Every structure is written in C-alpha cells, then in structure tokens.
Short mmCIF file of C-alpha atoms and ligand atoms in Angstrom, two decimals:
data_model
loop_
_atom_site.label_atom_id
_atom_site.label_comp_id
_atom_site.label_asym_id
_atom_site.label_seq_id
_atom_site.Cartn_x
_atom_site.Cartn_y
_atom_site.Cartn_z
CA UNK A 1370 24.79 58.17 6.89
CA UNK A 1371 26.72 56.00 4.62
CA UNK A 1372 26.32 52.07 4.11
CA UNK A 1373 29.70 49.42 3.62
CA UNK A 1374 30.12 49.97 -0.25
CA UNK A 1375 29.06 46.28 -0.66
CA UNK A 1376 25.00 47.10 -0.17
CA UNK A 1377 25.13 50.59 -1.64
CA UNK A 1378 22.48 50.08 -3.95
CA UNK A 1379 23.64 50.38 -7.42
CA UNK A 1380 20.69 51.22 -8.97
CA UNK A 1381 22.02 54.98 -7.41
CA UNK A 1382 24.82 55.02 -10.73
CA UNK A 1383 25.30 53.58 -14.18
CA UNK A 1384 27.64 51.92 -14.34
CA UNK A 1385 28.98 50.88 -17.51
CA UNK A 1386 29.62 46.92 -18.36
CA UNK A 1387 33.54 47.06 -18.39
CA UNK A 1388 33.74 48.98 -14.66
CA UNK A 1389 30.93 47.05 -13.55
CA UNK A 1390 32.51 43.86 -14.10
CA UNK A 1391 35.83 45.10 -13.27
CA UNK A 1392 34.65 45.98 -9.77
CA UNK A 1393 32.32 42.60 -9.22
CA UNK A 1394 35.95 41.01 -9.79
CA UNK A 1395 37.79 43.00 -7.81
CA UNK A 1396 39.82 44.38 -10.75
CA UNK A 1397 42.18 47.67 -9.90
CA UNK A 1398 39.73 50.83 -11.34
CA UNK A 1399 40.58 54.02 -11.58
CA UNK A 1400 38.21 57.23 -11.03
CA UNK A 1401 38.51 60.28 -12.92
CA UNK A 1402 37.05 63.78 -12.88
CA UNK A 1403 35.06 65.39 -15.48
CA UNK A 1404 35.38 69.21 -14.17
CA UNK A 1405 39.13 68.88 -15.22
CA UNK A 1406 37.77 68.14 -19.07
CA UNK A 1407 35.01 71.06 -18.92
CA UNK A 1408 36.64 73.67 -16.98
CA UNK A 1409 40.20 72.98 -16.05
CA UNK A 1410 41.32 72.26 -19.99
CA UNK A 1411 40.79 74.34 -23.11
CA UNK A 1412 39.14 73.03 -26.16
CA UNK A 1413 40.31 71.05 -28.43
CA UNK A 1414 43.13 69.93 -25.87
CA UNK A 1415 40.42 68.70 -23.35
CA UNK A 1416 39.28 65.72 -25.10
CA UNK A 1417 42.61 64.67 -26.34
CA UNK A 1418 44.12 64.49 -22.49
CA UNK A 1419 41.03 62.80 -21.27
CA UNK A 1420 41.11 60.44 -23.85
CA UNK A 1421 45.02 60.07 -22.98
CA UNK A 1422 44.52 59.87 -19.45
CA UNK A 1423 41.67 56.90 -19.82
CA UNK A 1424 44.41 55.20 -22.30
CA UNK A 1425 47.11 55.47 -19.61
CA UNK A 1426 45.01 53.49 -17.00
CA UNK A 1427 44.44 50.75 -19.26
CA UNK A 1428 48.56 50.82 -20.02
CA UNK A 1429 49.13 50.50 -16.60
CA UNK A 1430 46.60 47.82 -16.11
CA UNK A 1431 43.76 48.99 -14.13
CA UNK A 1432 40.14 49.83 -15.86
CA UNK A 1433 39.50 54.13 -15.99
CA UNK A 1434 36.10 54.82 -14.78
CA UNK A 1435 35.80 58.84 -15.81
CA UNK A 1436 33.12 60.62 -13.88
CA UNK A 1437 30.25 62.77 -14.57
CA UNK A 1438 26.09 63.36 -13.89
CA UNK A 1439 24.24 62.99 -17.53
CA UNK A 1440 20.76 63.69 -17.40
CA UNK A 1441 20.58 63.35 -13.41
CA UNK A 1442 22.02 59.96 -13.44
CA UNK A 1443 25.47 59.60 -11.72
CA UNK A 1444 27.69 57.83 -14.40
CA UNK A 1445 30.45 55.72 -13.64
CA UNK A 1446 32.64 54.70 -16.45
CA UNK A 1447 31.67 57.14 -19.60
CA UNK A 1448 31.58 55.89 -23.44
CA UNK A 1449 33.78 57.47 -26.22
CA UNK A 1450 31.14 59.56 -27.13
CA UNK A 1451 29.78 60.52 -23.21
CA UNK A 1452 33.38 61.62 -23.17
CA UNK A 1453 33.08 64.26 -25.96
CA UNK A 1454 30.07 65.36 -24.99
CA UNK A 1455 31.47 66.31 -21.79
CA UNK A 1456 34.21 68.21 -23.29
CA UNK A 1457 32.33 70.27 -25.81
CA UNK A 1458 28.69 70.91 -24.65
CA UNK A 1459 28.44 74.60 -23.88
CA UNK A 1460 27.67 75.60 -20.38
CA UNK A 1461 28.73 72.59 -18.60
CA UNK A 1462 27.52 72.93 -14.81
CA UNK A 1463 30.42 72.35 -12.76
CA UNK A 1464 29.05 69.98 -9.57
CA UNK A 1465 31.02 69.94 -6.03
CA UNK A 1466 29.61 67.04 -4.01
CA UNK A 1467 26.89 69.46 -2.55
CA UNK A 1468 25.55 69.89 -5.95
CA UNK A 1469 25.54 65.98 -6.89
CA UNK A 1470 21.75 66.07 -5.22
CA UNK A 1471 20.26 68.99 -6.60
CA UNK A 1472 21.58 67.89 -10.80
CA UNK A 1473 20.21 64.28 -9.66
CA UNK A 1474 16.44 65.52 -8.91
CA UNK A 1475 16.94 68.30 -11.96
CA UNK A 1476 18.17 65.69 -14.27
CA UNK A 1477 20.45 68.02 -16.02
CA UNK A 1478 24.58 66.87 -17.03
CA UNK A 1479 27.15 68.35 -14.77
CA UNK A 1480 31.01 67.69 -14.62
CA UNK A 1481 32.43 66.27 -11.44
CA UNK A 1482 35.02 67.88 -9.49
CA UNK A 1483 37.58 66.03 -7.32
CA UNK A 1484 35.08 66.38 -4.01
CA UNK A 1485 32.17 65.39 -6.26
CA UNK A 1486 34.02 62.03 -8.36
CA UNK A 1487 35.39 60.74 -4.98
CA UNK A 1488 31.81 60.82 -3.13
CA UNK A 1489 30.06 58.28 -6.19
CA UNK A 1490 33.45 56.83 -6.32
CA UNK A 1491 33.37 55.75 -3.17
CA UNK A 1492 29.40 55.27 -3.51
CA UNK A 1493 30.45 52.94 -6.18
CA UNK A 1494 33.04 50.81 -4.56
CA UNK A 1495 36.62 52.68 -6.49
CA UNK A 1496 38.91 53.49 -3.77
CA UNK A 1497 41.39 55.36 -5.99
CA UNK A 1498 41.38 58.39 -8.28
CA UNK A 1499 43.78 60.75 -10.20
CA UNK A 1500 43.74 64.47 -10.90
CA UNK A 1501 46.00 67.28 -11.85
CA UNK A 1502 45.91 69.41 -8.80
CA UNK A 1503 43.95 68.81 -5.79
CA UNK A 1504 41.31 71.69 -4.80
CA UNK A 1505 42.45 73.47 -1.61
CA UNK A 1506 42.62 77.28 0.36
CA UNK A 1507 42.52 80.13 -2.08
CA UNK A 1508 44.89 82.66 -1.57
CA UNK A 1509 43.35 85.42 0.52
CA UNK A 1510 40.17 82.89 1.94
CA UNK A 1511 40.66 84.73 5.58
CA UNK A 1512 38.49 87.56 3.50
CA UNK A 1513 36.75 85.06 1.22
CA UNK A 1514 36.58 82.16 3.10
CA UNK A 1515 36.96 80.69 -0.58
CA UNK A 1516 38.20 76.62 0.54
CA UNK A 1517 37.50 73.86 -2.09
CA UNK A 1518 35.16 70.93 -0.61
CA UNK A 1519 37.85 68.99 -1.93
CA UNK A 1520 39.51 69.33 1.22
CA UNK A 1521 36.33 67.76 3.51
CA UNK A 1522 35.47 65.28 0.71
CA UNK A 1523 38.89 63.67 1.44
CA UNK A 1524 38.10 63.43 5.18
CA UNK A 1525 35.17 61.86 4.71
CA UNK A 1526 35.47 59.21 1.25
CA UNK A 1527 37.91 56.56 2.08
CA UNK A 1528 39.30 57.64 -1.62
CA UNK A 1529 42.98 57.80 -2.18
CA UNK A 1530 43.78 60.85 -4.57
CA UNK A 1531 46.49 61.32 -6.52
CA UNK A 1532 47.60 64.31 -7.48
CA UNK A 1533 50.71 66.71 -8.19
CA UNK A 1534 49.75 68.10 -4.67
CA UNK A 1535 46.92 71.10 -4.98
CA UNK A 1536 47.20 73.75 -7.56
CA UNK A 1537 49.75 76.46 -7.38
CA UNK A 1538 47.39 78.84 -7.68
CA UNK A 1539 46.02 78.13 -4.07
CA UNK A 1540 47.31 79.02 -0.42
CA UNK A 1541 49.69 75.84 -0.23
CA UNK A 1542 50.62 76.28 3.19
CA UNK A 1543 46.99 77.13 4.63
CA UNK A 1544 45.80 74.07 2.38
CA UNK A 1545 48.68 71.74 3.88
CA UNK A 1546 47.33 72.92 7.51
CA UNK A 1547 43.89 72.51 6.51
CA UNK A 1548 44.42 69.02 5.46
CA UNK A 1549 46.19 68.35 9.25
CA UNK A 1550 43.16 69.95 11.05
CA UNK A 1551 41.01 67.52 9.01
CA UNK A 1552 42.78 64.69 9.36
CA UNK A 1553 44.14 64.02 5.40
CA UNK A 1554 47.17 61.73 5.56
CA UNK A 1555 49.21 63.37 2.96
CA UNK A 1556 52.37 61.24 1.72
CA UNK A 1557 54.87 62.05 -0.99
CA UNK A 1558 55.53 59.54 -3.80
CA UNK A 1559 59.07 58.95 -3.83
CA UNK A 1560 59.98 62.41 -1.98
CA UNK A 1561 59.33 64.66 1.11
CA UNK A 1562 58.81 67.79 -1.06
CA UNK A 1563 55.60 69.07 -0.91
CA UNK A 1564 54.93 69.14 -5.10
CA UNK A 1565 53.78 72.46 -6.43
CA UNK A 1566 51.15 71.43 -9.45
CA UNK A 1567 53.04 72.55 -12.20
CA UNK A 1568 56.25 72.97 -10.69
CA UNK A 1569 57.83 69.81 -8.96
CA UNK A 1570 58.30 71.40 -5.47
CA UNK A 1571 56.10 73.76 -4.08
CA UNK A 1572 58.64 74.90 -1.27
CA UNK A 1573 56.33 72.87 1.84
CA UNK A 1574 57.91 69.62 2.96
CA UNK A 1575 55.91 66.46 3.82
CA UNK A 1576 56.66 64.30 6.85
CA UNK A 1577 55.96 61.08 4.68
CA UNK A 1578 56.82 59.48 1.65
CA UNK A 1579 56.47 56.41 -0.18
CA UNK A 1580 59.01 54.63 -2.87
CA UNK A 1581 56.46 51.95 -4.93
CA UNK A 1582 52.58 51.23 -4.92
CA UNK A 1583 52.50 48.40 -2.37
CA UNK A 1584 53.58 51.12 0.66
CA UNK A 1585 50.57 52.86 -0.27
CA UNK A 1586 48.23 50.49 -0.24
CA UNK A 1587 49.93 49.71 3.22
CA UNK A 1588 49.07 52.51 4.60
CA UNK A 1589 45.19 52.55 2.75
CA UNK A 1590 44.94 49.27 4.90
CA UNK A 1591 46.19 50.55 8.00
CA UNK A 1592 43.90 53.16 8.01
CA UNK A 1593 40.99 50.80 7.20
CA UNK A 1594 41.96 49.32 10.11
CA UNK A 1595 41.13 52.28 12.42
CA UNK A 1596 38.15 53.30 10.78
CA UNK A 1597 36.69 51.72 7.79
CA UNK A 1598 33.99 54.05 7.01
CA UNK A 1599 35.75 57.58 6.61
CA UNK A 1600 38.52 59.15 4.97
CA UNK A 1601 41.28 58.87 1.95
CA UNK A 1602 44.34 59.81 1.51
CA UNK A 1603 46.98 62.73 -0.67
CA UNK A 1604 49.56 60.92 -2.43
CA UNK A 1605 51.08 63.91 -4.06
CA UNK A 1606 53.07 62.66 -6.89
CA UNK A 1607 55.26 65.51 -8.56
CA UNK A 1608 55.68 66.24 -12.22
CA UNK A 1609 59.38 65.60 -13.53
CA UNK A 1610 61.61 68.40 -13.17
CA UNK A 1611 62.58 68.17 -16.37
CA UNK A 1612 59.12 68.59 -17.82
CA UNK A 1613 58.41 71.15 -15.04
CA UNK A 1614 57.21 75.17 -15.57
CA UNK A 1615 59.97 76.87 -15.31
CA UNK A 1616 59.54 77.95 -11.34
CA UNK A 1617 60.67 81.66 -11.86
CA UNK A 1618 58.24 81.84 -14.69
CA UNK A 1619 55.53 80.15 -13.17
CA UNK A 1620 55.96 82.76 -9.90
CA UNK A 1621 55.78 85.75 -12.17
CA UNK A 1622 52.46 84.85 -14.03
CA UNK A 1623 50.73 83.67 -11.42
CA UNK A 1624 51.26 86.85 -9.87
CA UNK A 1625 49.36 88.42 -12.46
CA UNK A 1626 46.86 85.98 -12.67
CA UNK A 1627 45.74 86.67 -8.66
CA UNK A 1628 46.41 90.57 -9.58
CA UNK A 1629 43.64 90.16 -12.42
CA UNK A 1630 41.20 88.01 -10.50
CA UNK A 1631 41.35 90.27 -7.85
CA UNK A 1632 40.61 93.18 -10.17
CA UNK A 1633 38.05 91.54 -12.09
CA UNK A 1634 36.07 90.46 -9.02
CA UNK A 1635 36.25 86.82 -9.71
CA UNK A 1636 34.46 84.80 -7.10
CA UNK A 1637 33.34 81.06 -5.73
CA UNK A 1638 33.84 78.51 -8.72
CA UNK A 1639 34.60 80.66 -10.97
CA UNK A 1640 38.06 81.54 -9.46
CA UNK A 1641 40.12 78.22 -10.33
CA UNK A 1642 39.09 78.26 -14.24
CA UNK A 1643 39.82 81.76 -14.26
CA UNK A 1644 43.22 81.02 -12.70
CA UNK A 1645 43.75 78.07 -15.15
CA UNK A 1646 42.89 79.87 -18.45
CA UNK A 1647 44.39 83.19 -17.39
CA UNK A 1648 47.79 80.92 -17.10
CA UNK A 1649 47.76 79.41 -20.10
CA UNK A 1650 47.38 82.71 -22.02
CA UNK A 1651 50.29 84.21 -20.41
CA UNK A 1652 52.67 80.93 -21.51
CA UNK A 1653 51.37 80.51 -24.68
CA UNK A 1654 49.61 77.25 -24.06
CA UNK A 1655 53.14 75.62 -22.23
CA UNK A 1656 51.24 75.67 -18.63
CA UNK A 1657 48.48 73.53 -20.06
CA UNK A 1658 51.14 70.76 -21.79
CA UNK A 1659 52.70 70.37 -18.08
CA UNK A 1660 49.23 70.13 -17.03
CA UNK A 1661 48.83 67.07 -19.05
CA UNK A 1662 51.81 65.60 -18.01
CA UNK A 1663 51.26 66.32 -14.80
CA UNK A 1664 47.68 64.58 -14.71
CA UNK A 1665 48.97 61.40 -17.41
CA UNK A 1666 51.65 60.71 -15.01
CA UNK A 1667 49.24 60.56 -12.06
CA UNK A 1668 47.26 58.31 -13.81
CA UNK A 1669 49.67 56.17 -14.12
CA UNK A 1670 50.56 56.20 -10.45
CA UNK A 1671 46.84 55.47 -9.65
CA UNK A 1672 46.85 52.74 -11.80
CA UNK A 1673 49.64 51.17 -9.98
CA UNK A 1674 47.74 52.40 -6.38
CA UNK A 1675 44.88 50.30 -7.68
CA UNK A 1676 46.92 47.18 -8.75
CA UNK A 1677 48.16 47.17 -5.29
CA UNK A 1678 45.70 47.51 -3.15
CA UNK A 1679 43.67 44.83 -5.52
CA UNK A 1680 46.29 42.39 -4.63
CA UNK A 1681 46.42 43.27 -1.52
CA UNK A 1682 42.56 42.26 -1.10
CA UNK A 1683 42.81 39.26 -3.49
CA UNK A 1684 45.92 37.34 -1.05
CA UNK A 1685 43.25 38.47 1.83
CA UNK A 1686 46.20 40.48 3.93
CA UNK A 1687 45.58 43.99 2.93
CA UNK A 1688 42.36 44.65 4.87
CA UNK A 1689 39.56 45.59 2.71
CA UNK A 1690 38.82 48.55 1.48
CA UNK A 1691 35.20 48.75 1.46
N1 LIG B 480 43.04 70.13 -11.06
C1 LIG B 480 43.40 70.53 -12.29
N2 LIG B 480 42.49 71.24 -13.02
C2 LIG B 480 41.22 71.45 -12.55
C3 LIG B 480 40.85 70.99 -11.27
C4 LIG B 480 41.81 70.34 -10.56
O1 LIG B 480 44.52 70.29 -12.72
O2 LIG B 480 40.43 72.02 -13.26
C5 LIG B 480 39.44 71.15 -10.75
C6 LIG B 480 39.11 69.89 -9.99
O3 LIG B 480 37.88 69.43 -10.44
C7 LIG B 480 39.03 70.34 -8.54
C8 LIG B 480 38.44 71.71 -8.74
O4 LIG B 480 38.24 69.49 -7.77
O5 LIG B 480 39.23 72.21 -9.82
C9 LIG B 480 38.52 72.57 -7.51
O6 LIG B 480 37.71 73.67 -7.75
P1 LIG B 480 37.27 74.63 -6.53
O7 LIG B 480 38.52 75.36 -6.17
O8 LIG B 480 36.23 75.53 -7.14
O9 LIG B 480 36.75 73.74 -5.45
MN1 LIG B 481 36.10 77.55 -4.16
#
C-alpha cells in the first residue's frame, strides 16, 4: 500500500532540519546509502569518501541526505558525527528494504543498501539517489538464486538511481534482462555503453542515452505521467576512462575473486563485501580509489538530476514527482 509522498506521515523518519527544509521548499536533495560506508569501503577510507561524496552534493547545489536506521528510527539526512558512527561501529547490520521493519521494531542501527535508502527515500519525498554500483544477478544465481532486491526496489520506488551501472562483480547481462522483465528504464548518461562499475564499459549496450540533466528529468516526468505511484529509473553514468581499472586487470582479479568465494562458501549478503574487499587486496587498494571516483562523480550527476527535476516542478511543466 503506499500513500502520495505528500501525506506520508513524517513522524515515520527523522529528518534532519537542513533536508527537512530543503524538501518543504522543494530544494534538489540527494539520497545516499550507508551500506556503501559500512560494508562496501574499508576503514579509514570509508568516512573520508562519504564525507566527500556529501561535500560533492552541496558543490553541485543540491542538499545530501545520507541514509541509515539508528536506534530503530529511519534517519534521513545524518550529522557529522551519525556519519562516523556509521563508518566505524563494529558489526554494522547491513538492512535490504525487507529488513527496514524488523531493525525499526528492534530499535537497533543498520546501514542502508541501495533497495533499502530508495524505499524511505521515496517514503520521504527524495526522488533521486547516487551509488557506486547498483545491486543486481550474481554470477551463477540459476544455482543460488542469489539477485539483489535492488533490482525490485527500483520497480517499485519512483527513485531515480545513479550509478556506474551494477557492479562488475555481478551477472551484467542476466541483471540487464532482469531489469527489462521488471520494467527498469535504464538510460546511459552521455553514451549507449552499458558501464561496467569500475571499468567504463561493461561490454552490454543500452538502447538509451541522455546528454545533460534536463533529458532526465524528461523522462522522470514522462513516466510520472503513466503511473505516478511506482517505479525509478538506471541512469548509469560511467567512470572516466582515464581514471578507469585497467579492464584486462580488472578481468583477471575478479576471476579470482569468484574462484575464492566459490571455494570459501560465501553466501547471501555476505557475497558482495567479500567480492569488494577481496578486490581491493589483489590491486593494492587502486580498485577502491576508482570506487570513489566512480561514486563522487555520480554524485555529482545526481545533484544535477535533482536540480532538474526541481525546476522542472518549480515552472509547473515537469509533472510532479510525488
Ligand atoms: N555499490 C558499491 N559498493 C557497495 C554497494 C553498492 O559500490 O557496497 C552495496 C549497495 O548497498 C548495494 C548492495 O545496494 O551493495 C547490494 O548488495 P546485495 O548484492 O547483497 O543486494
Ligand atoms: Mn544477494
């Protein structure tokens, strides 16, 4: 069942001053994960990218809102020291949108993935987020049956998601199908290349692409159009190739990395930090600087996302979004 954002009652989140008013103003905010700072970074690194990523939003004129539950309370928009917390306390849960519920009625903290952060984005009235790498089909799911909620969070938040396409680590071309069976609009920013995470092309071409922030929020309206209630939107937003993983290299470790979580038995959400760390052993640290590029730049991007489709609302011919 879900409500127009407008009479979600916000008692549901915190919200903190600067996002609240930024929203009652219709001001462009930005969401951002937390499961990205807990489990997708290594310490110390962590808190220095989410502190750059929040600091990118603002450059680009749009207000960050970062994401996480604290104490069982949703929390939209996290202070300086929130933030830290988030990246240092041992034995962070990580929460997919099923869990939101069950940390809410324990009243514990838990870091939000990209299917989590978009559903009490939405809740909240933010209509655009960035990450690093979408969530997607793991390599091998026709045994595991391993497929990130990521994927059915996007069908159902109208949430637009940028990201350097899903991570490399994944099934790219059963993720790409999912995301047509589901009904995920997935457009390129500024090419038809299918990026690959932490390499700039994955190999899969996209039927659409974009050139500036004012198509996209186009196409966010359109859809509103057909159905206001459900769905967002992939715009997949590569990494420059010049600050790219070098492809070959990239191929060869992450061979090794599936090898060793096959060996080791990794399972369910274990499998993408496992992935992520085991990567950034075997390059000496060089996967996880691309990472951060990778998610700074799509800040920036969503920043720009959010401008536009503020604007868009503001002159009252963009459709709304809630
Ligand atoms: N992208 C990154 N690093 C990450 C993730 C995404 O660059 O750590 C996280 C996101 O929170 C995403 C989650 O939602 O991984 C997907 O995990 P799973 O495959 O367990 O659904
Ligand atoms: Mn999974």
């Amino acid at each position: 069942m879900r409500r127009p954002a407008s009479t979600v009652p916000r008692a549901a989140v915190d919200l903190t001053d600067e996002v609240a008013a930024a929203l009652g103003s219709g001001k462009p905010v930005v969401a951002l994960e937390t499961a990205i700072v807990s489990h997708g970074l290594p310490r110390p690194t962590n808190l220095v990218v989410a502190r750059e990523v929040e600091a990118a939003v603002r450059a680009a004129g749009a207000v960050p809102a970062t994401i996480a539950v604290l104490g069982g309370r949703p929390t939209i928009g996290l202070s300086d020291q929130q933030l830290e917390h988030m990246a240092t306390a041992p034995g962070m849960i990580k929460l997919s949108d099923r869990d939101l519920p069950l940390a809410m009625a324990q009243g514990v903290d838990g870091a939000t993935t990209v299917a989590a952060t978009v559903t009490l984005a939405a809740l909240a009235g933010i209509f655009v987020m960035a990450t690093g790498g979408m969530g997607g089909v793991h390599r091998g799911a026709r045994e595991s049956w391993d497929i990130s909620a990521d994927l059915m969070a996007l069908r159902r938040e109208p949430v637009t998601v940028v990201a350097a396409g899903v991570k490399s680590v994944l099934d790219v071309a059963a993720t790409l199908e999912q995301m047509e069976t589901l009904g995920v609009p997935v457009v390129g920013y500024r090419t038809r290349n299918f990026p690959g995470f932490l390499i700039s092309d994955s190999g899969h071409r996209l039927d659409w692409s974009v050139d500036d922030p004012q198509a996209v929020a186009e196409m966010i309206a359109a859809m509103r159009v057909l159905d206001p209630q459900h769905g967002g939107l992939l715009l997949a937003n590569p990494v420059a190739v010049d600050l790219q993983l070098d492809p070959a290299w990239h191929g060869r470790i992450l061979a090794g990395a599936l090898a060793q979580s096959d060996k080791d038995e990794i399972r369910g959400k274990a499998v993408t930090p496992f992935l992520l760390s085991y990567m950034e052993r075997e390059t000496q640290g060089r996967s996880v600087q691309v990472n951060r590029e990778v998610v700074l730049g799509n800040a920036r991007l969503a920043a720009q996302v959010a401008r536009a489709v503020a604007a868009a609302r503001s002159l009252g011919g963009g459709g709304s979004a809630d």
